[in-house]
Coordinates of C-alpha atoms in Angstrom, one line a residue:
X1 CA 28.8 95.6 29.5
X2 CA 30.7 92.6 30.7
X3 CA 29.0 89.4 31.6
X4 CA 29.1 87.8 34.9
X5 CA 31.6 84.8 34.9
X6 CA 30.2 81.3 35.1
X7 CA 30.1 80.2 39.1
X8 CA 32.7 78.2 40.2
X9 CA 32.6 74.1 40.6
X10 CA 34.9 72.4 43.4
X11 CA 35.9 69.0 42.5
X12 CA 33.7 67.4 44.4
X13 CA 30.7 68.5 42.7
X14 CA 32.3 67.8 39.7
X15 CA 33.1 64.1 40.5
X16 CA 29.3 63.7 42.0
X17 CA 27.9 64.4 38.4
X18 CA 30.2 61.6 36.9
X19 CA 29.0 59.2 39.4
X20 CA 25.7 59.9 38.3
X21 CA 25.8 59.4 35.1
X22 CA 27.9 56.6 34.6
X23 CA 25.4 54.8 37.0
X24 CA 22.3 55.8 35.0
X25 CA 24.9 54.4 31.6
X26 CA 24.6 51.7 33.8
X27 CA 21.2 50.4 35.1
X28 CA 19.8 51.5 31.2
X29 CA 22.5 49.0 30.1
X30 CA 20.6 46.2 32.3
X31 CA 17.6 47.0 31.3
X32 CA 18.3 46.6 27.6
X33 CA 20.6 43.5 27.5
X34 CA 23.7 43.3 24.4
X35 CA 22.1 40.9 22.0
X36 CA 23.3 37.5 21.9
X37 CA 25.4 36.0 19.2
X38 CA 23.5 33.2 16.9
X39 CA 25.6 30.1 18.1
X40 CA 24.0 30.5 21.8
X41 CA 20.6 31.2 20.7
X42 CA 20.7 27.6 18.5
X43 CA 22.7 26.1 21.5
X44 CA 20.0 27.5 23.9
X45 CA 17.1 26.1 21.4
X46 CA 18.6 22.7 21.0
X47 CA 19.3 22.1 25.1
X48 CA 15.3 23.3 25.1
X49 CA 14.3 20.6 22.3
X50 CA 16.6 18.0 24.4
X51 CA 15.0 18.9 27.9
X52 CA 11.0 18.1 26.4
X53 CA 12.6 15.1 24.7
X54 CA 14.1 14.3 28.1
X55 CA 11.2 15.2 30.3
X56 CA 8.4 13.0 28.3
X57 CA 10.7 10.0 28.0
X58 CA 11.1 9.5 31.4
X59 CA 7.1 10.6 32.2
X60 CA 6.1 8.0 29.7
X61 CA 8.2 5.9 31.6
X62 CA 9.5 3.9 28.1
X63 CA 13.0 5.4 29.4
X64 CA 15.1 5.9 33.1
X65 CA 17.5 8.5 33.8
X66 CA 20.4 5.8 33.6
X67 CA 19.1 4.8 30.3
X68 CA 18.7 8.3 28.6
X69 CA 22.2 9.5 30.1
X70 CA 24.0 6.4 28.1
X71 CA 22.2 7.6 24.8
X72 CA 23.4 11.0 25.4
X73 CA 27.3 9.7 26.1
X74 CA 26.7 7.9 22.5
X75 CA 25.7 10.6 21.2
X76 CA 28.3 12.9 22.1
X77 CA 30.8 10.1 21.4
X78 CA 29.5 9.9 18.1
X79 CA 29.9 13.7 17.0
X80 CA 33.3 13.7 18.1
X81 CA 33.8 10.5 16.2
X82 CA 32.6 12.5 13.3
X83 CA 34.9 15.7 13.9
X84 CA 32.7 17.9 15.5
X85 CA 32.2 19.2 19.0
X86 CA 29.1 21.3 19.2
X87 CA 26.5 20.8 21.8
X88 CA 24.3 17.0 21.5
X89 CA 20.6 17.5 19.9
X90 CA 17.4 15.7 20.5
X91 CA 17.8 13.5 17.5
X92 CA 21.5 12.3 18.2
X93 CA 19.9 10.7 21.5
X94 CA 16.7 9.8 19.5
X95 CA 18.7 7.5 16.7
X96 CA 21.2 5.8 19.3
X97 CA 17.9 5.3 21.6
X98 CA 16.0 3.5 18.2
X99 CA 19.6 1.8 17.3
X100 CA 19.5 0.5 20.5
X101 CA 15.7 -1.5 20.2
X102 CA 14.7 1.2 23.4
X103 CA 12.1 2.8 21.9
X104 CA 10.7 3.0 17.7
X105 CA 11.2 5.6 15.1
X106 CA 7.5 6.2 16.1
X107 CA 8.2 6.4 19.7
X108 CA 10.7 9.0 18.8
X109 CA 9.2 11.2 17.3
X110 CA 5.9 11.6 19.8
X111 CA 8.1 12.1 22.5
X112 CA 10.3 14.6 20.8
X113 CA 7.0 16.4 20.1
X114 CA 6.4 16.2 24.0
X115 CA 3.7 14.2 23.7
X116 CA 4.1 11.3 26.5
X117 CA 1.0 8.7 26.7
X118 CA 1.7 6.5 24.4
X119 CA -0.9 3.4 25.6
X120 CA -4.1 1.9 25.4
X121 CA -5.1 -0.1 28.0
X122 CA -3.0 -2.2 28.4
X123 CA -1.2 -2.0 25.0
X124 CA 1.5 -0.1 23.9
X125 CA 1.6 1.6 20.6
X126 CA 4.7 0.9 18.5
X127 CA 3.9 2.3 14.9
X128 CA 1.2 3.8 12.9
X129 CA -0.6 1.8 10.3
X130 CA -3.0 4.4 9.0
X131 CA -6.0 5.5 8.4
X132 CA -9.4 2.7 8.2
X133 CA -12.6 2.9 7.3
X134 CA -13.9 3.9 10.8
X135 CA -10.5 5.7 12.7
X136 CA -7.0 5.3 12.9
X137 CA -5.2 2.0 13.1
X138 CA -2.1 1.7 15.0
X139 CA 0.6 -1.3 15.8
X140 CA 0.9 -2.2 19.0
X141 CA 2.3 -5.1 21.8
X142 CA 0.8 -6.2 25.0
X143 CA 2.8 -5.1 27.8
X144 CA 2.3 -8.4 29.0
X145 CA 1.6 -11.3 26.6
X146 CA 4.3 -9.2 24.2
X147 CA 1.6 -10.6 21.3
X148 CA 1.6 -7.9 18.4
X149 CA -1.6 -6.8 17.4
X150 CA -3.2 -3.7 15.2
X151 CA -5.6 -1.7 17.5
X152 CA -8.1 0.8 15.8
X153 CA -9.4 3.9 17.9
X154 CA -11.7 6.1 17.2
X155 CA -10.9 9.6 17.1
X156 CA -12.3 12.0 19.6
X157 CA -13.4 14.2 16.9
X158 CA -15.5 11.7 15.2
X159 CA -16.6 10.4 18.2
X160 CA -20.7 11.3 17.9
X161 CA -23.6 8.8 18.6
X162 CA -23.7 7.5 15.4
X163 CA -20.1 7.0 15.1
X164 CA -20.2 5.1 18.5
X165 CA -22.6 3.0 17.4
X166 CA -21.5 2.1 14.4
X167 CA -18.0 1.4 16.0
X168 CA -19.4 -1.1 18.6
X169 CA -21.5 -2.9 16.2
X170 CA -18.5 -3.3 14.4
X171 CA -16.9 -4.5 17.1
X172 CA -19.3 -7.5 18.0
X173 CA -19.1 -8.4 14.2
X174 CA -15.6 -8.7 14.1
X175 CA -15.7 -10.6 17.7
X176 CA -18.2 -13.2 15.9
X177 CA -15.5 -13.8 12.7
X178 CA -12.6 -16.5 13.3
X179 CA -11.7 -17.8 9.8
X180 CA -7.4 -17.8 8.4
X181 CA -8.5 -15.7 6.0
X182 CA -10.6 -12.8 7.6
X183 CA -8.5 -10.8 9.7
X184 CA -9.4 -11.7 13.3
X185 CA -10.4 -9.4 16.2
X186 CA -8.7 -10.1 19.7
X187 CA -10.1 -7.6 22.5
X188 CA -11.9 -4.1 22.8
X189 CA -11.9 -1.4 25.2
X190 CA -11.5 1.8 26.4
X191 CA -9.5 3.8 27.5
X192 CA -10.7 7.7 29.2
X193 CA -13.0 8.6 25.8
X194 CA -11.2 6.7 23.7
X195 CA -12.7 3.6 22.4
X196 CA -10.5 0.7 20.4
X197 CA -10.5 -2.5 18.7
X198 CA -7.8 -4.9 18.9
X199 CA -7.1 -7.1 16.0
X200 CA -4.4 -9.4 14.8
X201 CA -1.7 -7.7 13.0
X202 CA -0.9 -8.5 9.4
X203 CA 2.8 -7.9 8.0
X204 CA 3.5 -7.4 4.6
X205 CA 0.8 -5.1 2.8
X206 CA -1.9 -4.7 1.1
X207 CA -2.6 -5.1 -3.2
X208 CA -3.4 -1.8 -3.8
X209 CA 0.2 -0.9 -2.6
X210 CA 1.5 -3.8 -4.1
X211 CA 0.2 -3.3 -7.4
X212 CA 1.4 0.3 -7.2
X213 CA 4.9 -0.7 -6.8
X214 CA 5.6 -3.3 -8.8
X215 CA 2.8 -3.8 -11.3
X216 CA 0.1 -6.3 -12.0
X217 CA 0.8 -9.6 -10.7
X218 CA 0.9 -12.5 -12.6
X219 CA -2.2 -15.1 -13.3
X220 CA -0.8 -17.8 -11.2
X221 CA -0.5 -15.2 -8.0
X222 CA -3.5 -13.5 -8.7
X223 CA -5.3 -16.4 -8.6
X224 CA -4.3 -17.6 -5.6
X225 CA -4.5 -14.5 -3.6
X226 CA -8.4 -14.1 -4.9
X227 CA -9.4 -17.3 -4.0
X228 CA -7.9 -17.3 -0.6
X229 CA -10.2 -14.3 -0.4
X230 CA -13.2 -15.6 -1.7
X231 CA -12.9 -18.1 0.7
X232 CA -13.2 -16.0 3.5
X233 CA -15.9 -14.0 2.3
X234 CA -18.0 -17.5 1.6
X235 CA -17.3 -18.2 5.6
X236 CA -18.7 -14.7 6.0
X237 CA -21.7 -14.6 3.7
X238 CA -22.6 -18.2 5.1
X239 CA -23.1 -16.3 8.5
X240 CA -25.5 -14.0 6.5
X241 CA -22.7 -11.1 6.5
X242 CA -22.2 -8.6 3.3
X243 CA -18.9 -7.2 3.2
X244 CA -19.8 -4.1 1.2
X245 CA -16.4 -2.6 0.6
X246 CA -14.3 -5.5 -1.2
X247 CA -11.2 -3.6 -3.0
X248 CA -7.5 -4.2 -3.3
X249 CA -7.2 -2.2 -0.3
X250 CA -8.7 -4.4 1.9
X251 CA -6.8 -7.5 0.9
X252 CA -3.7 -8.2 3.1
X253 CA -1.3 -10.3 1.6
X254 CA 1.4 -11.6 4.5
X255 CA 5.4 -12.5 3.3
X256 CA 3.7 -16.4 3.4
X257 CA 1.5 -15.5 1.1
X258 CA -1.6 -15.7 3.1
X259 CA -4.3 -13.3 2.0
X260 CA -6.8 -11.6 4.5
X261 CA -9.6 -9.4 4.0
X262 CA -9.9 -6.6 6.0
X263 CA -12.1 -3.9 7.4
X264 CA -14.8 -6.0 7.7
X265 CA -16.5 -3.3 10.0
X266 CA -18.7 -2.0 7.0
X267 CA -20.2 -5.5 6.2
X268 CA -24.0 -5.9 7.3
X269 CA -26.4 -8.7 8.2
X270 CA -27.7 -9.5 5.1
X271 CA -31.6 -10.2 7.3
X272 CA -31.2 -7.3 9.0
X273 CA -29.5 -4.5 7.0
X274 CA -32.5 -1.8 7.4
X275 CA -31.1 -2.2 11.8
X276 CA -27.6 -0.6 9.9
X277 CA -27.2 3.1 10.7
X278 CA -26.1 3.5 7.1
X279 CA -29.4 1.5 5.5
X280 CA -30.4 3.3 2.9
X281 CA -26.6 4.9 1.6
X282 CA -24.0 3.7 -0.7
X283 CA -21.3 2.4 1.0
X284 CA -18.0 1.0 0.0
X285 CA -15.9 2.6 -2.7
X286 CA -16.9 3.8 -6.4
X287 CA -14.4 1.7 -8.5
X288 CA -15.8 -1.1 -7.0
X289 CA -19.0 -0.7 -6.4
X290 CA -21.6 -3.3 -7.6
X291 CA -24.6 -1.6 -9.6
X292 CA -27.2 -3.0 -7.4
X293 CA -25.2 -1.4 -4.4
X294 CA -25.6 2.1 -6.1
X295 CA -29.8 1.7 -7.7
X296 CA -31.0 0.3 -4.5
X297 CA -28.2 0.2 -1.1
X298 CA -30.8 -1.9 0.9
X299 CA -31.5 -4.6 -1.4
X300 CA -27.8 -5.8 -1.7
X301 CA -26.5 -9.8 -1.3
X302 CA -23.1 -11.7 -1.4
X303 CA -23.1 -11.3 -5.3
X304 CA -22.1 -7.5 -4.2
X305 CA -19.6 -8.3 -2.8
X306 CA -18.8 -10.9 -5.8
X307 CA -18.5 -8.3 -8.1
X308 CA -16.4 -6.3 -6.2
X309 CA -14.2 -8.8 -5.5
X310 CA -13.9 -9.4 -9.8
X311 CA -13.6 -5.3 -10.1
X312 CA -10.6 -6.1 -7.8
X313 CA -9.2 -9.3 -9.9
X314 CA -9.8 -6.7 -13.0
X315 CA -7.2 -4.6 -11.1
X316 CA -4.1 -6.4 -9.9
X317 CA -3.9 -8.2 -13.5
X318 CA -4.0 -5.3 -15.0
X319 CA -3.1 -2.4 -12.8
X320 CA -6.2 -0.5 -13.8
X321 CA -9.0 0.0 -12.4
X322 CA -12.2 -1.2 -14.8
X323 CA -13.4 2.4 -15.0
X324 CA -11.1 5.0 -14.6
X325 CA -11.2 9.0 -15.1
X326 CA -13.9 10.8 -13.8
X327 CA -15.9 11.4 -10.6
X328 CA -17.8 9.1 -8.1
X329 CA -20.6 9.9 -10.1
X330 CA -19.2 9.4 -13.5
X331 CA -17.6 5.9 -12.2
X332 CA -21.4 4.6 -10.8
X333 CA -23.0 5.3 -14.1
X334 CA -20.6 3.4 -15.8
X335 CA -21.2 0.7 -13.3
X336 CA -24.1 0.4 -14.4
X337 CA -24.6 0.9 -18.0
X338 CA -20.8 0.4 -19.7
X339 CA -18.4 -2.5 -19.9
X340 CA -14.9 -2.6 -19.6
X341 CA -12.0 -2.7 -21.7
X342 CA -11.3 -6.2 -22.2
X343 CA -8.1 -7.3 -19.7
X344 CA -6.2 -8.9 -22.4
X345 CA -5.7 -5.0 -24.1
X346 CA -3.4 -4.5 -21.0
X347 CA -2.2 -7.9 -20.0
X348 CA -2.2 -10.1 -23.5
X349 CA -0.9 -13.1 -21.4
X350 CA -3.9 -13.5 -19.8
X351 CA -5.4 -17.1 -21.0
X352 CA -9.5 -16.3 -22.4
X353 CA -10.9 -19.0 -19.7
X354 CA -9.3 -16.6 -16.7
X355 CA -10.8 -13.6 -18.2
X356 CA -14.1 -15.5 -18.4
X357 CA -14.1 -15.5 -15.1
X358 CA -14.1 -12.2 -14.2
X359 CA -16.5 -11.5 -17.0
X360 CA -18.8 -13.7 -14.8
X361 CA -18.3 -11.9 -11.6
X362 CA -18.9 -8.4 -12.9
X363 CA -22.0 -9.6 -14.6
X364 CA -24.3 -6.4 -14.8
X365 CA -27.3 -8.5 -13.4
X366 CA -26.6 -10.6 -10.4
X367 CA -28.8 -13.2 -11.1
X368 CA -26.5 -14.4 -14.0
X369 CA -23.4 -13.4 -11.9
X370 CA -21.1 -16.7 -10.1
X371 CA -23.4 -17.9 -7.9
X372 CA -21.1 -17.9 -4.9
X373 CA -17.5 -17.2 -3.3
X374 CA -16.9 -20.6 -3.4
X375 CA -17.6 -21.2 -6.7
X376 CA -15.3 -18.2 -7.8
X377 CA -12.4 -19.8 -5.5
X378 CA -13.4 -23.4 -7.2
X379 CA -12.7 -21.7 -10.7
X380 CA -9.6 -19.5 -9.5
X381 CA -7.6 -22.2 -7.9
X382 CA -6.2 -24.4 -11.6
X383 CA -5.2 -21.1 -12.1
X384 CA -2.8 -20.3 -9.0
X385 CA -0.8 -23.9 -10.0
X386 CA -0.5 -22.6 -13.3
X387 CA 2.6 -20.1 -14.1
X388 CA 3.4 -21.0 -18.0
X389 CA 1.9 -18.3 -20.5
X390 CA -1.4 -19.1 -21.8
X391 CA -1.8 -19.7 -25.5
X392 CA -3.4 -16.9 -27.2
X393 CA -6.9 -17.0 -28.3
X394 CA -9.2 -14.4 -29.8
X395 CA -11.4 -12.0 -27.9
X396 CA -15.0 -13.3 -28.0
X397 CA -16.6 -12.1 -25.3
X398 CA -19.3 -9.6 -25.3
X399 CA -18.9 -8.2 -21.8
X400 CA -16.0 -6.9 -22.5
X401 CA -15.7 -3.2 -24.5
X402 CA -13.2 -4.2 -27.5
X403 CA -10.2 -2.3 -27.9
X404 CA -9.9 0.0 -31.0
X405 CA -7.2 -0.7 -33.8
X406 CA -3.7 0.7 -33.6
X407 CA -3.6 3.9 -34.4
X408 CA -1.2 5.5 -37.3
X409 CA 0.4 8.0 -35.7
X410 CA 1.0 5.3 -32.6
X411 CA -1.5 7.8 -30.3
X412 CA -4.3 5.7 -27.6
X413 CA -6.9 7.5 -28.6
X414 CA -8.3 5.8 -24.9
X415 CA -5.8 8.4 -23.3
X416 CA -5.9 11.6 -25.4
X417 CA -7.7 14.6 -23.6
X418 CA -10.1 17.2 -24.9
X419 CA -7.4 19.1 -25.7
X420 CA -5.9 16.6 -28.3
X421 CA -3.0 16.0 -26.0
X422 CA -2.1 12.4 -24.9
X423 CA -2.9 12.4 -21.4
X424 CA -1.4 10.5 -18.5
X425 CA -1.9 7.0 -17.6
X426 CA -3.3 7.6 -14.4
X427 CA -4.6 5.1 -11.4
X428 CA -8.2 6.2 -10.3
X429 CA -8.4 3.3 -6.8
X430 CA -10.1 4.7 -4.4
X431 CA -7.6 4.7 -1.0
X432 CA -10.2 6.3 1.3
X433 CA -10.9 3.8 4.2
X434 CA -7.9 1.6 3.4
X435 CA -5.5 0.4 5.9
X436 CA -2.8 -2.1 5.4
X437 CA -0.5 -3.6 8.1
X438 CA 2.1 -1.9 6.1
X439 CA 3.6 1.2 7.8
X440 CA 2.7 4.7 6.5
X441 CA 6.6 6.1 5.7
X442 CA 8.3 2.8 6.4
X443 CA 11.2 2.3 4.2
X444 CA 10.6 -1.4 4.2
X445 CA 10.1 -2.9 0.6
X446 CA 6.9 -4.7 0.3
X447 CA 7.6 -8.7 0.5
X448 CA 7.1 -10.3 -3.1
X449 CA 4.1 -12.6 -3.7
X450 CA 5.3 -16.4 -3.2
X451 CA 5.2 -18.2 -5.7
X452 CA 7.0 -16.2 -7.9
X453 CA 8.7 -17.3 -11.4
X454 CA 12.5 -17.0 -10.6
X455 CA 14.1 -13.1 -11.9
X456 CA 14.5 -12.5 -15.2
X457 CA 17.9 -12.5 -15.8
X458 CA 19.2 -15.2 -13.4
X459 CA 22.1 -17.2 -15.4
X460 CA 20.9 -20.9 -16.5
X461 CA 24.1 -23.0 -17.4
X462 CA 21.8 -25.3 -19.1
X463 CA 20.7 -22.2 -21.6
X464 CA 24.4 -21.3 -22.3
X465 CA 25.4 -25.0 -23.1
X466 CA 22.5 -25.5 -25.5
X467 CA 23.5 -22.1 -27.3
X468 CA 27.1 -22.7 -26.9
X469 CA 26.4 -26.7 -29.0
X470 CA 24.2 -24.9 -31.3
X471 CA 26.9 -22.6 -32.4
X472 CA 29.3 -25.2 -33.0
X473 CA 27.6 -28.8 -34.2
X474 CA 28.0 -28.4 -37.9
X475 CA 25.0 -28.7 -39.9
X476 CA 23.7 -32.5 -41.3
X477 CA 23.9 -32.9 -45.4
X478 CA 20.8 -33.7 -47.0
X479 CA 22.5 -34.4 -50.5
X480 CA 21.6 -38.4 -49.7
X481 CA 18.2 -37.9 -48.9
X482 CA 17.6 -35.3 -51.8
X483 CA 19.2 -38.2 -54.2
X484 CA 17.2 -41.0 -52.6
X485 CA 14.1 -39.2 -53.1
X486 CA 14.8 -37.9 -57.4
X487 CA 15.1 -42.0 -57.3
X488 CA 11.9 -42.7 -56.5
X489 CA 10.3 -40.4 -58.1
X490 CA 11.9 -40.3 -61.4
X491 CA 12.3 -42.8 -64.8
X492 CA 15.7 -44.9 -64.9
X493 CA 17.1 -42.4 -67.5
X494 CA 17.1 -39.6 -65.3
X495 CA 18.0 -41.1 -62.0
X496 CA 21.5 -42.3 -63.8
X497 CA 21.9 -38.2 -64.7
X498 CA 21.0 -37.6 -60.8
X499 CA 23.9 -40.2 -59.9
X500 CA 26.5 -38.7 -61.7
X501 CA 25.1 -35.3 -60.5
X502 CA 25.1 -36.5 -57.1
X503 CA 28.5 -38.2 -57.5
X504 CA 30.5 -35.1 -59.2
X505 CA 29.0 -33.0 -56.2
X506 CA 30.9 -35.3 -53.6
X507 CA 34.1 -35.3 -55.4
X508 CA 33.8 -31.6 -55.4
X509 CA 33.1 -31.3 -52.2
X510 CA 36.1 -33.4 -51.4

């Protein structure tokens, strides 16, 4: 049986079914577009980066249109310059805006982030300091005195009644305060729910930093640094105030020299410290806390904040703190019941009547502690004019825990763990609630301490000449003197021998 042939097609139809589906190849190709190759994707992701950058600089209105096509042209200039010709990112026109004084690395970056406010009232924020004991601390200018200033906020997620409260009363304390070495408070405000305090800004930084970097400082700078401080916390304990948080942290030391203590928003009225809304707790920070502050918080004085303020002397001339390792609550008990090693184990320099010193302000019992700032600043002060080494003299004093004898094997036994190993020297300060006027990731090196000795190493012509005339005078005979005395000391008989003797040595030596 033969089949049926297929039915026949005319052209037409045939070219109709083409049509078709080359236009449904078509419209399924729109729908799912080719991918695109990687160098427009990053090309498409940097122009998006650019336009935020772009679109909060001018809405912070820091930067015009005029001004942030220029930095672009630079930009572009510069990576041609440099051989290449892809497409200009946000942080080509960030560094030629920050090379040009427009705007700071600080700037930069916020508004590369799209973030755009960048005031406070009417200051503008130029850096960040860090963090404080009560909020975040920023550098800033008035937009219209152009005065630089440090301005501490309060952050909206610490914002709660008692943080409020405790932020205005510090406020008003500060606003009572005007001494050169407390740091000064200038305005207050607020801006939406944000509430600030506007100090003076201190350059430089602060000793905890300092001491980090470059090690313990020498007696004379120490003692001038701690007395400057002591001063200013005498002005403040003679308006009945308590600092409560004295530490190395809180000591600004400016490129003059001039020290200032900081923070001063924990301190309370020494007549009225059950009014504080944090009577009744330890405040300030465990290496330096004084024992009275930890066995009874509402019976504290100015000596607390004397033996804090020799805790801190303990540390920047010897870059440790007097009781490290440990927790808070291993570091309060020894505040309490242990001494210290003695300074002169880690700086043997130190002369005995400077170390008495701080013996005197960490006295266990206040009572037979230095009666006052003043007085510590009285005894400090020979000190800061003297920068010869002290003579050694032996280690007397009881209030200091006495080092132990060297060790055979050359081994600490003060830094050997449980497990027998030697363990690392390790710095146990306390940096909560420290801010310094030094920036957080600036690359600035820290001013040194005036009133340094000049660097080791610096060439003295007047040393070279005096080795140079050693090396060559020849050396002074004592054959006369040697004869001279055998004559007065001897019998006739034998001082003839000793002239001959002395004579045949001469013509010999001839």
């Amino acid at each position: 049986m033969k089949k049926d042939p297929p039915p026949a097609t005319s052209p037409t139809t045939d070219a109709r079914r083409i049509a078709d589906q080359l236009k449904s190849v078509i419209e399924q190709s729109k729908e799912r577009p080719l991918p695109k190759p990687a160098s427009t994707e990053a090309a498409e992701s940097i122009d998006e980066k650019l336009g935020l950058f772009h679109t909060a600089a001018l809405h912070s209105e820091l930067i015009s249109e005029q001004v942030f096509a220029r930095a672009v042209d630079i930009a572009k200039r510069r990576l041609k310059a440099g051989g290449s010709d892809g497409p200009v990112d946000a942080e080509a026109v960030a560094a030629a805006l920050i090379q040009s004084g427009v705007i700071t690395s600080y700037q930069a970056q916020q508004l590369r982030s799209g973030r755009s406010k960048l005031t406070l009232g009417p200051y503008l924020i130029t850096d960040w300091i860090g963090q404080g004991g009560m909020g975040q601390v920023f550098k800033a200018v008035h937009r219209v005195m152009g005065r630089e200033c440090a301005v501490k906020v309060l952050p909206l997620e610490k914002s709660t009644e008692e943080s409020r409260a405790s932020f205005m009363r510090e406020i008003r304390l500060q606003a009572g305060l005007d001494h050169p070495q407390l740091v000064r408070a200038f305005d207050a405000g607020r801006d939406g729910n944000v509430h600030y305090l506007v100090t003076e800004y201190v350059p430089g930084t602060d000793l905890r930093k300092y001491v980090r970097r470059h090690g313990p400082l020498p007696v004379h700078q120490a003692a001038s640094i701690i007395s400057q401080a002591a001063r200013g916390l005498q002005y403040a304990h003679e308006l009945g105030l308590i600092h409560r948080d004295v530490k190395p942290g809180n000591i600004l030391v400016t490129p003059d020299g001039i020290a200032k203590v900081s923070d001063v928003g924990l301190a309370a009225w020494s007549m009225g410290i059950h009014e504080d809304p944090r009577a009744g707790k330890i405040v300030g920070t465990a290496d330096y806390l004084s024992p009275e502050q930890i066995r009874s918080p509402l019976m504290i004085g100015p000596a607390s904040d004397i033996y804090s303020l020799g805790c801190t002397t303990y540390y920047v001339v010897t870059g440790k703190v007097p009781f490290p390792g440990g927790d808070s609550r291993s570091k309060c008990r020894r505040h309490c019941e242990q001494t210290p090693w003695h300074p002169r184990k880690f700086a043997p320099e130190l002369p005995e009547e400077f170390v008495d010193a701080i013996a005197d302000m960490m006295e266990k019992d206040p009572e037979r502690r230095v009666a006052s700032a003043a007085d510590v600043a009285d005894r400090l002060e020979p000190f800061a004019r003297i920068s010869d080494a002290a003579i050694d003299q032996p280690i007397g004093r009881q209030a200091w825990t006495a080092p132990p004898p060297p060790m055979e094997n050359g081994i600490d036994e003060d830094h050997v763990g449980l497990d027998g190993r030697s363990s690392p020297n390790v710095d146990e300060d306390s940096a909560a609630g420290s801010a310094s006027a030094e920036s957080q990731g600036s690359t600035d090196t820290p001013p040194p301490v005036p009133g340094g000795d000049t660097a080791i190493g610096a060439a003295d012509p007047m040393v070279g000449n005096s080795l140079a005339s050693l090396q060559t005078a020849p050396r002074p005979s004592h054959t006369l003197a040697i004869a001279i005395t055998l004559a007065l000391a001897v019998p006739v008989s034998l001082l003839v021998g000793a002239v001959l003797g002395f004579l045949a040595h001469e013509y010999w030596q001839f």
